[in-house]
Coordinates of C-alpha atoms in Angstrom, one line a residue:
M9 CA 0.3 -0.1 0.2
A10 CA 2.1 3.2 -0.7
A11 CA 2.1 5.3 2.0
Q12 CA 0.1 8.6 2.7
P13 CA 1.2 11.7 4.2
E14 CA 1.8 12.5 7.6
P15 CA 2.0 15.7 9.0
D16 CA 5.7 14.9 10.5
M17 CA 6.5 12.9 7.3
A18 CA 10.1 14.1 5.9
V19 CA 9.8 14.5 2.7
E20 CA 13.2 14.6 0.2
V21 CA 13.7 16.1 -3.2
Q22 CA 16.2 14.7 -5.1
V23 CA 18.0 15.6 -9.0
H24 CA 18.4 13.1 -11.7
R25 CA 20.0 14.1 -14.5
S26 CA 19.1 11.0 -16.3
L27 CA 15.6 9.1 -16.8
A28 CA 18.3 5.8 -16.6
D29 CA 18.1 6.2 -12.8
I30 CA 15.0 6.1 -11.7
P31 CA 13.0 2.9 -11.9
A32 CA 10.3 3.2 -15.2
A33 CA 7.4 1.6 -12.6
E34 CA 8.9 4.2 -9.9
W35 CA 8.4 6.6 -12.4
D36 CA 5.2 5.7 -13.7
A37 CA 3.3 5.3 -10.2
C38 CA 3.7 8.5 -10.0
A39 CA 2.9 9.7 -13.6
C40 CA 0.2 7.6 -14.8
P41 CA -1.7 5.4 -11.1
E42 CA -4.1 4.7 -13.3
A43 CA -2.8 2.7 -16.4
A44 CA -1.6 0.3 -13.6
D45 CA -5.0 -1.2 -15.1
G46 CA -3.7 -2.4 -17.9
G47 CA -5.1 0.7 -20.1
P48 CA -3.5 4.0 -21.9
P49 CA -2.1 6.4 -19.7
D50 CA -4.0 9.8 -19.1
D51 CA -0.7 11.7 -20.0
P52 CA 1.4 9.6 -22.5
F53 CA 3.8 12.6 -22.8
T54 CA 4.7 12.3 -19.3
T55 CA 5.6 8.3 -19.0
H56 CA 8.9 6.7 -18.3
R57 CA 8.7 5.8 -22.0
F58 CA 8.0 8.8 -24.2
L59 CA 11.1 10.8 -21.6
S60 CA 13.2 8.0 -22.4
A61 CA 12.8 7.9 -25.8
L62 CA 13.7 11.7 -26.4
E63 CA 16.9 11.4 -23.7
D64 CA 17.9 8.3 -25.0
S65 CA 17.6 9.8 -29.1
G66 CA 19.7 12.5 -28.1
S67 CA 16.2 14.9 -28.7
V68 CA 17.1 16.4 -25.0
G69 CA 20.5 16.5 -23.5
R70 CA 23.8 17.7 -24.1
G71 CA 23.9 19.8 -27.3
T72 CA 19.7 21.1 -27.3
G73 CA 19.6 24.0 -24.9
W74 CA 17.6 20.7 -23.0
Q75 CA 19.1 19.3 -20.3
P76 CA 17.1 17.0 -18.2
M77 CA 17.1 17.9 -13.7
Y78 CA 14.3 15.1 -13.0
L79 CA 13.3 15.5 -9.8
V80 CA 11.5 13.2 -7.9
A81 CA 10.3 13.4 -3.6
R82 CA 10.6 10.4 -1.5
A83 CA 9.1 9.3 1.5
G84 CA 9.3 7.3 4.0
G85 CA 11.9 5.9 0.6
E86 CA 8.7 5.7 -1.8
A87 CA 9.0 7.9 -4.6
V88 CA 5.3 10.1 -3.7
A89 CA 6.4 12.7 -6.6
A90 CA 8.5 13.5 -9.6
L91 CA 8.6 16.6 -12.0
P92 CA 9.7 16.0 -15.9
L93 CA 12.7 19.0 -14.8
Y94 CA 14.6 20.8 -17.3
G95 CA 17.6 23.1 -17.5
K96 CA 17.1 25.0 -20.5
S97 CA 19.4 28.2 -22.3
H98 CA 16.8 29.3 -24.5
S99 CA 12.5 29.8 -25.1
Q100 CA 13.0 27.2 -28.8
G101 CA 10.0 23.8 -28.2
E102 CA 8.2 24.9 -25.4
Y103 CA 4.7 27.2 -27.3
I104 CA 4.3 28.9 -24.4
F105 CA 6.8 32.2 -25.8
D106 CA 8.7 34.1 -23.3
F107 CA 10.7 35.3 -25.6
S108 CA 9.9 39.0 -24.6
W109 CA 10.4 38.6 -21.3
A110 CA 14.1 37.7 -22.1
H111 CA 15.0 40.5 -23.9
A112 CA 13.2 42.9 -21.9
Y113 CA 15.2 41.3 -18.5
E114 CA 18.3 41.3 -20.5
R115 CA 18.3 45.0 -22.0
A116 CA 17.9 45.4 -18.4
G117 CA 21.2 44.0 -17.4
G118 CA 19.8 40.8 -15.8
R119 CA 20.7 37.2 -17.2
Y120 CA 17.4 34.8 -17.8
Y121 CA 19.3 32.0 -19.3
P122 CA 19.4 29.5 -18.7
K123 CA 16.6 28.7 -16.7
L124 CA 14.4 26.1 -14.8
Q125 CA 11.3 24.8 -17.3
A126 CA 9.2 21.7 -15.7
A127 CA 7.3 20.7 -19.7
V128 CA 7.9 17.9 -22.0
P129 CA 9.7 19.0 -24.5
F130 CA 8.2 20.0 -28.1
T131 CA 4.8 19.0 -26.5
P132 CA 2.5 22.0 -26.4
A133 CA -0.8 19.1 -24.6
T134 CA -2.3 20.0 -21.3
G135 CA -1.6 17.0 -18.8
R136 CA 0.0 16.6 -15.5
R137 CA 3.1 18.4 -14.4
F138 CA 3.4 17.9 -10.6
L139 CA 2.9 13.9 -10.9
V140 CA 2.2 12.9 -7.5
K141 CA 0.1 10.0 -6.5
P142 CA -3.2 10.3 -5.0
G143 CA -3.9 12.0 -1.6
W144 CA 0.1 14.2 -1.9
E145 CA -1.3 16.5 -4.1
E146 CA -0.2 19.4 -1.5
A147 CA 2.4 18.2 0.2
G148 CA 3.8 16.6 -3.4
T149 CA 3.7 19.5 -5.0
A150 CA 5.4 21.7 -2.5
A151 CA 8.0 19.6 -2.2
L152 CA 8.5 19.9 -5.8
V153 CA 8.2 23.5 -6.4
E154 CA 11.1 23.4 -3.6
G155 CA 13.3 21.0 -5.2
A156 CA 12.5 23.1 -8.0
L157 CA 13.3 26.2 -6.3
Q158 CA 16.6 24.8 -4.4
V159 CA 18.0 23.7 -7.9
A160 CA 17.4 27.3 -9.0
E161 CA 19.4 29.0 -6.3
N162 CA 21.7 26.6 -6.2
N163 CA 22.6 26.8 -9.7
R164 CA 21.7 31.1 -9.5
I165 CA 19.1 30.7 -12.2
T166 CA 16.5 33.7 -12.1
T167 CA 13.1 31.7 -13.1
F168 CA 10.9 29.0 -13.5
H169 CA 8.4 27.9 -15.4
V170 CA 5.4 25.3 -16.0
T171 CA 3.9 25.0 -19.2
F172 CA 0.8 23.5 -19.7
C173 CA -0.6 22.4 -16.5
T174 CA -3.8 22.0 -15.4
S175 CA -6.2 24.1 -14.4
E176 CA -5.9 22.4 -11.0
E177 CA -2.4 22.3 -10.6
A178 CA -2.7 25.8 -11.9
E179 CA -4.9 26.7 -8.6
R180 CA -2.6 25.5 -6.2
G181 CA 0.0 26.9 -7.8
R182 CA -1.3 30.4 -7.9
E183 CA -1.8 30.0 -3.8
M184 CA 1.9 29.0 -3.0
G185 CA 2.5 32.3 -5.1
L186 CA 3.4 31.0 -8.4
L187 CA 2.6 34.1 -10.8
H188 CA -0.6 32.0 -13.8
R189 CA -0.3 32.6 -17.2
R190 CA -3.4 32.0 -19.5
T191 CA -3.1 31.1 -23.0
Q192 CA -5.7 29.0 -25.7
Q193 CA -5.1 26.3 -28.1
F194 CA -8.1 24.9 -30.4
H195 CA -9.3 21.6 -29.3
W196 CA -11.9 19.2 -30.4
E197 CA -15.2 18.1 -27.7
N198 CA -17.0 14.8 -28.0
R199 CA -20.8 15.2 -28.2
G200 CA -21.3 11.7 -27.2
Y201 CA -21.1 11.3 -31.3
E202 CA -21.9 8.3 -32.7
S203 CA -20.3 8.8 -36.2
F204 CA -18.9 11.8 -37.8
D205 CA -22.2 12.3 -39.9
A206 CA -23.5 13.0 -36.0
F207 CA -21.0 16.0 -35.5
L208 CA -21.6 17.3 -38.4
A209 CA -25.6 17.8 -37.5
D210 CA -24.1 19.4 -34.8
L211 CA -22.8 22.5 -37.6
S212 CA -23.6 25.3 -39.1
S213 CA -25.4 24.3 -42.9
R214 CA -22.5 26.3 -44.2
K215 CA -20.2 24.9 -42.6
R216 CA -21.1 21.3 -42.4
K217 CA -21.3 21.5 -46.7
N218 CA -18.0 23.4 -46.3
I219 CA -16.1 19.9 -44.6
R220 CA -18.0 17.4 -46.6
K221 CA -16.3 19.0 -49.6
E222 CA -12.4 19.5 -48.0
R223 CA -13.1 15.5 -47.1
R224 CA -13.8 14.6 -50.9
T225 CA -11.7 16.9 -52.3
A226 CA -8.9 15.8 -49.8
H227 CA -9.8 11.4 -51.0
D228 CA -9.7 12.4 -54.7
F229 CA -5.3 13.0 -54.2
G230 CA -5.4 9.4 -56.2
G231 CA -4.8 7.4 -52.9
E232 CA -5.7 5.5 -50.2
I233 CA -5.6 6.8 -46.0
R234 CA -5.1 4.5 -43.6
Q235 CA -5.0 4.6 -39.8
L236 CA -2.0 3.1 -38.5
T237 CA -1.2 2.3 -34.7
G238 CA 0.5 -0.6 -32.5
D239 CA 2.1 -3.0 -34.4
A240 CA 0.1 -2.1 -37.6
I241 CA 2.8 0.4 -38.2
E242 CA 5.7 -0.7 -39.6
P243 CA 9.2 0.8 -40.1
R244 CA 8.8 2.3 -43.5
H245 CA 6.3 4.0 -41.8
W246 CA 8.4 5.9 -39.0
E247 CA 11.3 6.3 -42.3
A248 CA 8.6 7.9 -44.3
F249 CA 7.6 9.9 -41.1
W250 CA 10.6 10.7 -40.9
R251 CA 11.0 12.7 -44.2
F252 CA 7.5 14.3 -43.9
Y253 CA 9.1 15.9 -40.2
Q254 CA 12.0 16.8 -41.7
D255 CA 10.6 19.1 -44.2
T256 CA 7.6 20.7 -42.0
G257 CA 10.8 21.3 -38.8
A258 CA 13.0 23.1 -42.2
R259 CA 9.9 25.4 -43.0
K260 CA 9.2 26.2 -39.4
W261 CA 12.4 25.8 -36.7
G262 CA 15.2 25.4 -39.5
T263 CA 15.7 22.1 -37.5
P264 CA 13.4 19.6 -36.2
Y265 CA 13.8 19.6 -32.6
L266 CA 13.3 15.2 -33.0
T267 CA 16.4 13.3 -34.5
R268 CA 16.3 10.2 -36.3
A269 CA 16.6 7.9 -33.6
F270 CA 13.3 9.0 -31.6
F271 CA 11.7 7.4 -34.2
D272 CA 13.2 4.4 -34.0
I273 CA 13.2 4.0 -30.2
A274 CA 9.4 5.6 -30.7
H275 CA 8.5 2.3 -32.8
E276 CA 10.3 -0.4 -30.4
T277 CA 8.2 1.6 -27.4
L278 CA 5.6 3.7 -28.4
R279 CA 3.8 2.2 -31.4
D280 CA 0.3 1.2 -29.0
D281 CA 0.1 5.3 -27.9
S282 CA 1.1 6.2 -31.2
L283 CA -1.7 7.3 -34.3
L284 CA -0.2 7.4 -37.5
V285 CA -1.9 8.7 -40.2
V286 CA -0.5 8.1 -43.9
A287 CA -2.2 9.2 -47.0
E288 CA 0.1 6.7 -49.6
R289 CA -0.5 7.0 -53.5
A290 CA 0.3 3.7 -55.7
G291 CA 1.1 2.4 -52.2
R292 CA 4.0 5.0 -51.6
P293 CA 3.5 7.1 -48.6
V294 CA 3.2 10.7 -49.4
A295 CA 1.4 12.8 -46.3
G296 CA 1.6 11.8 -42.5
A297 CA -0.3 12.9 -39.2
L298 CA 1.5 11.5 -36.2
N299 CA -0.8 11.6 -33.2
F300 CA -1.0 10.2 -29.2
I301 CA -3.4 8.3 -27.7
G302 CA -4.1 9.0 -24.3
R303 CA -7.0 7.0 -22.1
D304 CA -9.3 9.5 -22.6
A305 CA -8.2 12.2 -25.2
L306 CA -6.6 11.7 -29.3
Y307 CA -3.4 14.6 -29.5
G308 CA -2.2 15.5 -32.2
R309 CA 1.5 16.5 -32.7
Y310 CA 3.3 16.2 -36.1
W311 CA 2.6 17.1 -40.1
G312 CA 4.3 16.5 -42.8
C313 CA 4.3 15.6 -47.0
V314 CA 6.7 15.3 -50.1
E315 CA 4.0 15.3 -51.8
D316 CA 1.0 18.8 -52.0
H317 CA -2.5 18.2 -52.3
A318 CA -5.4 20.1 -51.6
C319 CA -7.4 19.6 -47.8
L320 CA -4.6 16.9 -47.9
H321 CA -3.9 18.8 -44.9
F322 CA -7.2 19.3 -43.2
E323 CA -8.2 16.0 -43.2
C324 CA -5.3 14.0 -42.4
C325 CA -4.8 16.4 -39.4
Y326 CA -8.1 17.0 -37.9
Y327 CA -10.7 15.0 -39.4
Q328 CA -9.1 11.6 -39.4
A329 CA -8.4 12.3 -35.1
I330 CA -12.5 12.9 -35.2
D331 CA -12.8 9.8 -37.5
F332 CA -10.4 7.9 -34.5
A333 CA -11.7 10.2 -31.5
I334 CA -15.2 9.0 -32.1
A335 CA -14.6 5.5 -32.6
R336 CA -12.8 4.6 -29.5
G337 CA -14.6 7.1 -27.4
L338 CA -12.3 9.6 -26.4
A339 CA -13.3 13.2 -25.2
T340 CA -11.4 15.3 -26.5
V341 CA -8.8 16.0 -30.0
E342 CA -6.2 18.5 -28.5
A343 CA -4.5 19.7 -32.3
G344 CA -1.5 21.3 -30.8
A345 CA -0.4 25.1 -31.0
Q346 CA -2.4 27.7 -32.5
G347 CA -4.0 27.3 -36.2
E348 CA -7.6 30.1 -35.9
H349 CA -7.8 27.8 -39.2
K350 CA -8.7 25.0 -36.9
L351 CA -12.0 27.1 -35.4
A352 CA -14.2 26.2 -38.5
R353 CA -12.9 22.3 -38.6
G354 CA -15.2 22.0 -35.0
Y355 CA -12.1 23.0 -33.2
L356 CA -13.2 25.8 -30.5
P357 CA -10.7 27.5 -28.3
T358 CA -9.8 26.4 -25.1
A359 CA -8.2 28.1 -22.2
C360 CA -4.0 26.9 -21.5
H361 CA -2.5 27.1 -18.4
S362 CA 1.5 27.5 -17.1
L363 CA 3.0 29.0 -13.8
H364 CA 5.9 31.4 -13.2
W365 CA 8.4 31.8 -10.5
I366 CA 10.5 34.7 -11.3
G367 CA 13.4 35.8 -9.0
D368 CA 14.2 39.3 -9.0
P369 CA 11.4 40.8 -7.8
G370 CA 10.6 44.6 -9.7
F371 CA 11.2 42.0 -12.9
R372 CA 8.5 40.1 -10.8
T373 CA 6.1 42.8 -10.5
A374 CA 6.1 44.3 -14.3
V375 CA 5.8 39.9 -15.2
E376 CA 3.1 40.1 -13.1
E377 CA 0.5 43.0 -14.5
F378 CA 1.1 42.2 -18.1
L379 CA 0.0 38.9 -17.2
R380 CA -3.3 40.8 -16.1
A381 CA -3.5 42.4 -19.0
E382 CA -3.0 39.4 -20.7
A383 CA -5.6 37.4 -19.4
R384 CA -7.9 39.8 -20.2
A385 CA -7.2 39.8 -23.7
V386 CA -6.8 35.8 -23.9
D387 CA -10.5 35.8 -21.9
Q388 CA -12.1 38.2 -24.9
E389 CA -10.8 36.4 -27.2
I390 CA -11.7 32.8 -26.3
D391 CA -15.3 34.5 -26.4
I392 CA -15.0 36.1 -29.6
L393 CA -13.6 33.3 -31.5
T394 CA -16.2 30.3 -30.3
S395 CA -19.5 33.5 -31.0
Y396 CA -17.9 32.4 -34.5
G397 CA -17.2 28.9 -34.0
P398 CA -19.1 26.3 -36.5
F399 CA -21.6 24.6 -34.5
K400 CA -25.3 25.6 -35.2
Q401 CA -27.1 28.3 -33.3
T402 CA -30.2 27.9 -31.4
G403 CA -32.9 27.5 -34.2
E404 CA -31.2 27.4 -36.7
D405 CA -32.8 24.2 -39.1
H406 CA -30.3 20.9 -40.7
D407 CA -29.7 21.1 -44.4

């Protein structure tokens, strides 16, 4: 039976420079205790196997600007909480943008980098960041925050950031004195749909017709679109997707974040967590989208192609994801960062949360004032965008 917090129970926090130093069962008992029943984890990205794939492939670590500094809190010799923590020398691959903060602080004579980042690298998906065992939410979170701030002090680091945390964690962190930031993404919500047509029936006539047209156009590319997961994903599919990923990464980021080795490791350890949507023409993959599967959500991550075909991006990334979510009974599809074009395709604006510690009192005050103004703007944007969503207004007739 797992230890339960006692008022006088000592909690010790240790820094680990590699996940190889932390047994997978120990980490996952904190990260995904729900998966002990043999089912999928709530969040596939904080599992030992996913974070290890990033580290073992060289996608994080020396030379990447993401230096692992994982925290594990133990009580009575048992791990009760963990934190995926990284020392950062830049702000790339985070999707909660603080470039302006860094520039302002450095113009004022401060040193913004290195900083501490509690996150899943390159992954703008909401999930628990303070990986605490049930019953340890308050004590475990407090121990991890204290541990992170001690790491910051020991290394003369001036900021600590927790990105894409849950709303519950945001509230707990705010109570502990961390600054709360609200941003937004576009998510699709499953309202108990039995089919894609049932989802379309909820949309306005114009949006419904447009989606049907886009799907027909996409499927006219001259090939076949397949959904692959588990053992249906073969090494050749990862090889093809690496080419897609390189093309997109080179255009968006300059240098792709993930290495080729990541996809080899994914084939060995992450196949069951993955949904690969592949468009093949004449037996050759020409486009694809990579998603990761949670217990109740599908997370869209990467898209790429070697041929351009009208509407194929929308089909592979958005409509196939909705098809899969409906078939699996998943509650949501998170379509990744940015992209107002997702709104017309049934993905509505949803608040995302992050937490920030600023060591310099004057800089903290400036950031806090900025966050208040930004939160008001984000809330207004969510309201406005939602009002322009594709769903039928009350009283609108079907076709």
